[in-house]
GROMACS .gro file of C-alpha atoms in nm:
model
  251
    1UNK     CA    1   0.000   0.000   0.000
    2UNK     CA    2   0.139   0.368  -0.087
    3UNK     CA    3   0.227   0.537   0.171
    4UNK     CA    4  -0.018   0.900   0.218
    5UNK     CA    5   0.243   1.237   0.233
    6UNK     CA    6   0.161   1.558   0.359
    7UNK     CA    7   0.374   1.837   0.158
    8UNK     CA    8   0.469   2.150   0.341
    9UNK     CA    9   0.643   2.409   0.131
   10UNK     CA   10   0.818   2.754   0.301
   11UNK     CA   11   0.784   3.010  -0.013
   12UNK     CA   12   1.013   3.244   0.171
   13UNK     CA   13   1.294   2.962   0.066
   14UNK     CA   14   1.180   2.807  -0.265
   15UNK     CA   15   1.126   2.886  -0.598
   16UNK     CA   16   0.796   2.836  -0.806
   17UNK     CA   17   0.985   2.654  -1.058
   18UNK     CA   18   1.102   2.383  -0.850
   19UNK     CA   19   0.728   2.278  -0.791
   20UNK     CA   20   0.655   1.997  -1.038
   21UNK     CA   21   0.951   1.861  -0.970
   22UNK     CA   22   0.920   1.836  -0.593
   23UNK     CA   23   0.561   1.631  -0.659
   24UNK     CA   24   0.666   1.427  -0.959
   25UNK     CA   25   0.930   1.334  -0.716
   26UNK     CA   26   0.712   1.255  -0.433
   27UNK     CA   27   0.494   1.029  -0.588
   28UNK     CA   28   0.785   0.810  -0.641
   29UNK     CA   29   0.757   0.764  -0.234
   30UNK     CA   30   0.386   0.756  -0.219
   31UNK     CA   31   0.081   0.943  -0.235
   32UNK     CA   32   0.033   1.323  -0.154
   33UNK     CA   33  -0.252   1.373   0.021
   34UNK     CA   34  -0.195   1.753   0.190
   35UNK     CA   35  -0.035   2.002  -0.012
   36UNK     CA   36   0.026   2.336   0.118
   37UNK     CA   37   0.248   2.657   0.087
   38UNK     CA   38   0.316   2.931   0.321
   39UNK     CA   39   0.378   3.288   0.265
   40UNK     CA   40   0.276   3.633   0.291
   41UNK     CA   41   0.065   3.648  -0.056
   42UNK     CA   42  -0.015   4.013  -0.019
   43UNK     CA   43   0.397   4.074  -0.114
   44UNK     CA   44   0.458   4.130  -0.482
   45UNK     CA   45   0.737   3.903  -0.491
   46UNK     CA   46   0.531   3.572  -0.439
   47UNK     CA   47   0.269   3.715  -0.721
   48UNK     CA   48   0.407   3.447  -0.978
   49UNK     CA   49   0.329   3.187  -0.790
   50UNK     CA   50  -0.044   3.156  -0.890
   51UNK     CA   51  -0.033   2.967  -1.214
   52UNK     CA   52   0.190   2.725  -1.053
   53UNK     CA   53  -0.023   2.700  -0.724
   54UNK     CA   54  -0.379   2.613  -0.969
   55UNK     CA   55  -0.190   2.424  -1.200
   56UNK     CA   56  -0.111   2.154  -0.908
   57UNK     CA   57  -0.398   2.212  -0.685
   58UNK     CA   58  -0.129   2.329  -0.385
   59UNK     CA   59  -0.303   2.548  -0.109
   60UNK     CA   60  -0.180   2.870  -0.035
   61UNK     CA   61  -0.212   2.953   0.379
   62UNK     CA   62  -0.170   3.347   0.424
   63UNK     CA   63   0.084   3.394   0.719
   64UNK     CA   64   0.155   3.786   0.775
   65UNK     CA   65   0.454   3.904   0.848
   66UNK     CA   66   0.367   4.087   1.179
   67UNK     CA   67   0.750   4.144   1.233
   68UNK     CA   68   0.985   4.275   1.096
   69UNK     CA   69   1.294   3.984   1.091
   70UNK     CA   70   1.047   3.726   1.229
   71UNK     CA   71   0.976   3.446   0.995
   72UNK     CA   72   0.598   3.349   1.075
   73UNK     CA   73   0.592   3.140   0.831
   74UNK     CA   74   0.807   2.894   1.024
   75UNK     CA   75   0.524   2.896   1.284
   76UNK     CA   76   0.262   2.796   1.066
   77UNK     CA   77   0.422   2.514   0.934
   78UNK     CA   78   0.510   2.381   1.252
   79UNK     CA   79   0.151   2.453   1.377
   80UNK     CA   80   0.014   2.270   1.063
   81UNK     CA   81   0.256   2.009   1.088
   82UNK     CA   82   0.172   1.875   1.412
   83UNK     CA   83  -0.222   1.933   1.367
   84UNK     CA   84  -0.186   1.690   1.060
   85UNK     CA   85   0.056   1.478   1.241
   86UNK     CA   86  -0.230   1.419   1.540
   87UNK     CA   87  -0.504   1.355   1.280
   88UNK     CA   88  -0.337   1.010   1.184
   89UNK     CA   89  -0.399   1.101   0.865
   90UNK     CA   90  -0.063   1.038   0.687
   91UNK     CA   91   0.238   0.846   0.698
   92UNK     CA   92   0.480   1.074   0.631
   93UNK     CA   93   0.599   1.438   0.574
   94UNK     CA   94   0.789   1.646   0.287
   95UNK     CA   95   0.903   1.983   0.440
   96UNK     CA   96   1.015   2.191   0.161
   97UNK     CA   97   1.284   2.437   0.292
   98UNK     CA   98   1.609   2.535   0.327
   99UNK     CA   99   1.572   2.679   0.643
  100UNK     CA  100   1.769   2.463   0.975
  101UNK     CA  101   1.458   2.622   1.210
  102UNK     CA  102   1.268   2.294   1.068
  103UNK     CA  103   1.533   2.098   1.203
  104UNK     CA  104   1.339   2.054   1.548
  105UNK     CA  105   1.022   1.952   1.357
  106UNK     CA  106   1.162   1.711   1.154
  107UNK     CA  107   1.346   1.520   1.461
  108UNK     CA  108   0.990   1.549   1.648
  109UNK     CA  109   0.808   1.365   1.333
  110UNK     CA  110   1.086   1.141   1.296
  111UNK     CA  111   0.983   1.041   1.707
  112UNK     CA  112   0.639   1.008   1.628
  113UNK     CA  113   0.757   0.701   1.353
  114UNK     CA  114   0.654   0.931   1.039
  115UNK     CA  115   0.922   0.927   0.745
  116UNK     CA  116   1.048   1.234   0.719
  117UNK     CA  117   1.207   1.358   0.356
  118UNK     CA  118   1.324   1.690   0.355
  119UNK     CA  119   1.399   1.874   0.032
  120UNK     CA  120   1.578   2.195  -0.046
  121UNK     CA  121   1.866   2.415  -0.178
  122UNK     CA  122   2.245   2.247  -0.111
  123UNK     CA  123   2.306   2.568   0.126
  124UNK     CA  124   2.048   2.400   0.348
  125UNK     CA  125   2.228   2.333   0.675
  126UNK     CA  126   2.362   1.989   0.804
  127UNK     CA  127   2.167   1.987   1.126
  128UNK     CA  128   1.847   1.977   0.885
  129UNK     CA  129   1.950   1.758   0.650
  130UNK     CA  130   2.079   1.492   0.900
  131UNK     CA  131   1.745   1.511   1.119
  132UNK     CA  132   1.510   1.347   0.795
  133UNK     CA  133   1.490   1.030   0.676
  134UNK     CA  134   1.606   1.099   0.334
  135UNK     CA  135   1.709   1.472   0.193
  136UNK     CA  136   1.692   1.610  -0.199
  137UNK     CA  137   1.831   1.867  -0.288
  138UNK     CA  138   1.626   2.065  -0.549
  139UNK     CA  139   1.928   2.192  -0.778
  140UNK     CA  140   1.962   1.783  -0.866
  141UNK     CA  141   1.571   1.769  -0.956
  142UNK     CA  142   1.576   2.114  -1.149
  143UNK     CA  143   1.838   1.920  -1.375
  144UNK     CA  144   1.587   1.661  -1.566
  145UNK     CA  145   1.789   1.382  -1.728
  146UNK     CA  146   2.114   1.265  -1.635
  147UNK     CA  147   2.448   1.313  -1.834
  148UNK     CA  148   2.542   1.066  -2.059
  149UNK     CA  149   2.743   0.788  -1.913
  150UNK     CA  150   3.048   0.947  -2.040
  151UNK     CA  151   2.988   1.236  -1.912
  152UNK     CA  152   2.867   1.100  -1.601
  153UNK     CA  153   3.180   0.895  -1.550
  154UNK     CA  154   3.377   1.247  -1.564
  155UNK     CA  155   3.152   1.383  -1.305
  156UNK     CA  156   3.219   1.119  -1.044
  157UNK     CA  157   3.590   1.208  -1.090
  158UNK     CA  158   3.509   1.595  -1.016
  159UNK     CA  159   3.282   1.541  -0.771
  160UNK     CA  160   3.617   1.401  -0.603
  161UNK     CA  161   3.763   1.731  -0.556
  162UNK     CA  162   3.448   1.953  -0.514
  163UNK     CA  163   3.418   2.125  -0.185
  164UNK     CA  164   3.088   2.250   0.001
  165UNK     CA  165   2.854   2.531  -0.073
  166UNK     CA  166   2.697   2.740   0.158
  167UNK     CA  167   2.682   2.566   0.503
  168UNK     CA  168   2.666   2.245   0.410
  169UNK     CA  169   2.947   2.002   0.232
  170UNK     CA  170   2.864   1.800  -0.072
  171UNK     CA  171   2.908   1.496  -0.065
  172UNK     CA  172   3.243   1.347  -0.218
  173UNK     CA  173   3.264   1.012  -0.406
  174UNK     CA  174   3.562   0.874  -0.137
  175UNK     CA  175   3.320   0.945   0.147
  176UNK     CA  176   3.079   0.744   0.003
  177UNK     CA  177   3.327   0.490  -0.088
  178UNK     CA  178   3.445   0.452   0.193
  179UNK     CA  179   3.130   0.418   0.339
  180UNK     CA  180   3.002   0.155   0.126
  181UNK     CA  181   3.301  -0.088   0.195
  182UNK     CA  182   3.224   0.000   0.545
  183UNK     CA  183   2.881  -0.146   0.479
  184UNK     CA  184   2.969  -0.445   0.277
  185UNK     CA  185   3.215  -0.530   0.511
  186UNK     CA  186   2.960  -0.539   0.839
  187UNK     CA  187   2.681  -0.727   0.646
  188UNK     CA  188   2.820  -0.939   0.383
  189UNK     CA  189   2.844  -1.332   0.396
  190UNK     CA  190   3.129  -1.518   0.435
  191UNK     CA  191   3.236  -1.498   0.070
  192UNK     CA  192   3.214  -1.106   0.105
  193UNK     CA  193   2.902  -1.099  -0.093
  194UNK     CA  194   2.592  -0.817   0.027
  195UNK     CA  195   2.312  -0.710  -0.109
  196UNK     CA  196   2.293  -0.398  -0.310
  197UNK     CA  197   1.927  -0.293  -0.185
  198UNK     CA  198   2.050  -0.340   0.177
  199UNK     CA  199   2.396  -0.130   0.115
  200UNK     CA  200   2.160   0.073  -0.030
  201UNK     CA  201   1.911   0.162   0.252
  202UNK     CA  202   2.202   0.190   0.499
  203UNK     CA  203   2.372   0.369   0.319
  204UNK     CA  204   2.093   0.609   0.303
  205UNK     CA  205   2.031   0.581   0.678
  206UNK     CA  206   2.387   0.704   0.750
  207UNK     CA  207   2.398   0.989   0.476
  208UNK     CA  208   2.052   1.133   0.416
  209UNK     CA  209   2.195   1.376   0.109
  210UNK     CA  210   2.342   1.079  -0.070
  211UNK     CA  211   2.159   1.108  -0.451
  212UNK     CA  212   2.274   0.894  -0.704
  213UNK     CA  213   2.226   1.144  -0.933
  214UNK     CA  214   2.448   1.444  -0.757
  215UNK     CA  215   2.732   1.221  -0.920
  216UNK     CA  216   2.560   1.210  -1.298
  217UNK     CA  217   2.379   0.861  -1.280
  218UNK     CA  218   1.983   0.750  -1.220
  219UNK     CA  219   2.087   0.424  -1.050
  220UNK     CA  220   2.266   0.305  -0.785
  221UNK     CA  221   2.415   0.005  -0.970
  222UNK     CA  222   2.642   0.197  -1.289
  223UNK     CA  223   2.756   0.459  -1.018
  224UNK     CA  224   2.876   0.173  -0.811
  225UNK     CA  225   3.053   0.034  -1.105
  226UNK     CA  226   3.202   0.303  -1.231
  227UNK     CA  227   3.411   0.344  -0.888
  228UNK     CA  228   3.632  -0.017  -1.011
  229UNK     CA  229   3.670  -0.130  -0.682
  230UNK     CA  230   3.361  -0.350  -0.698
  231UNK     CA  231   3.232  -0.679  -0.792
  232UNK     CA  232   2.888  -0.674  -0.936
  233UNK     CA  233   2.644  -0.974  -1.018
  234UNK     CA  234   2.281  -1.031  -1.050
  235UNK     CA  235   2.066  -1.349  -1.035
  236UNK     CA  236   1.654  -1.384  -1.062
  237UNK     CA  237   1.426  -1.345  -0.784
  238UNK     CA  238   1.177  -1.620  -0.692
  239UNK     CA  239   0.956  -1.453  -0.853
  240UNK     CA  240   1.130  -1.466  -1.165
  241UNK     CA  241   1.073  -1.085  -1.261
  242UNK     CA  242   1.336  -0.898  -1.083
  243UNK     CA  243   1.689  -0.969  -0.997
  244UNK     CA  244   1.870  -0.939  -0.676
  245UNK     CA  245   2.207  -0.793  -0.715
  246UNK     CA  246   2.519  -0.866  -0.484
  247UNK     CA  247   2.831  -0.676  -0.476
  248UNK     CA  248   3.151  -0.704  -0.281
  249UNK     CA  249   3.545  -0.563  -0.307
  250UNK     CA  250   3.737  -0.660  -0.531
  251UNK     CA  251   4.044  -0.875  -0.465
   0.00000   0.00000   0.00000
């Protein structure tokens, strides 16, 4: 059964044009069942966002900013956030922001056993990013396809050397080397064989930002190849129409 999202976006941090690809994203996960924005709508600057808002049936709640240099748009969420949470009417959250003050609210959904995927710019902070289940950033979204696998290739070897923006550091392809022999080395049989899926969803675990496609590729499988310290083979489920794949170091 798909799990039921509730989709809380901060307009003070986002831009209309990430939108579509926040919820064609999403419904990868599940199904959206809340969707709602926050802002001050009487400002000029948000004025653009009313195609967007009609074309994907997103409610707009009108928070005014009462103070100058307060952000009451934080509260709202957080007060909508927890209403929904106590209605049992969802099984997990999307908080759209690049703001760390969500960081608290995340951690507190995360208690009350709702998944928690946060999504926003890579200067969102570490402390946010590390308190949800999984974290997107929307630059990677805004991209569309991947590279071609040349190309791709060539990005895994400058991701290598690229350092952090804003508050937050990228990740680099030897941290997440390192970190999946780590893995394959804790739950691997005695041949030195582990599942891919289960590397996978620790790996996750440990590094909420980790995104296949920050590095150029739309699977986990070629990006793990093309670091040529692994061994990769596949055999047929029992159910005959998908394959389990194994992986392991190399000698």
């Amino acid at each position: 059964m798909d799990k039921r999202f509730a989709v809380l976006i901060d307009a003070d941090n986002v831009s209309e044009k990430y939108i579509k690809p926040i919820l064609d994203e999403l419904s990868n996960d599940g199904i959206i069942t809340y969707k709602r924005i926050y802002g001050d709508w009487t400002r000029p600057a948000l004025g653009s966002w009313k195609q967007v808002l009609l074309n994907h049936s997103i409610t707009p709640i009108q928070q005014y900013s009462y103070t100058t240099g307060k952000n009451a748009t934080d509260s709202a969420m957080i007060i909508d956030a927890m209403d929904i949470l106590y209605s049992g009417n969802v099984d997990g959250f999307c908080i759209v922001s690049s703001d760390s003050d969500f960081t608290r609210l995340a951690a507190r959904l995360r208690e009350s056993g709702k998944y928690v995927i946060g999504m926003g710019e890579k200067k969102t902070p570490t402390p946010f990013i590390s308190a949800c289940n999984r974290f997107v950033y929307l630059e990677i979204l805004a991209q569309g396809e991947s590279s071609e696998p040349a190309e791709a290739a060539e990005n895994v070897e400058q991701e290598k050397e690229k350092s952090g923006e804003g508050e937050h550091e990228v990740l680099k392809v030897k941290t997440i080397r390192s970190a999946i022999c780590a893995i394959i080395s804790e739950v691997s049989d005695e041949d030195g064989w582990a599942s891919l899926s289960e590397v996978g969803n620790i790996l996750l675990k440990r590094y909420p930002s980790f995104d296949v496609r920050s590095f150029g590729f739309q699977k986990l499988t070629p990006f793990i190849k093309s670091m040529g310290i692994f061994e990769v083979y596949s055999i047929p489920s029992e159910k005959g129409n998908v394959k389990v794949i194994y992986i392991r170091r190399k000698n």
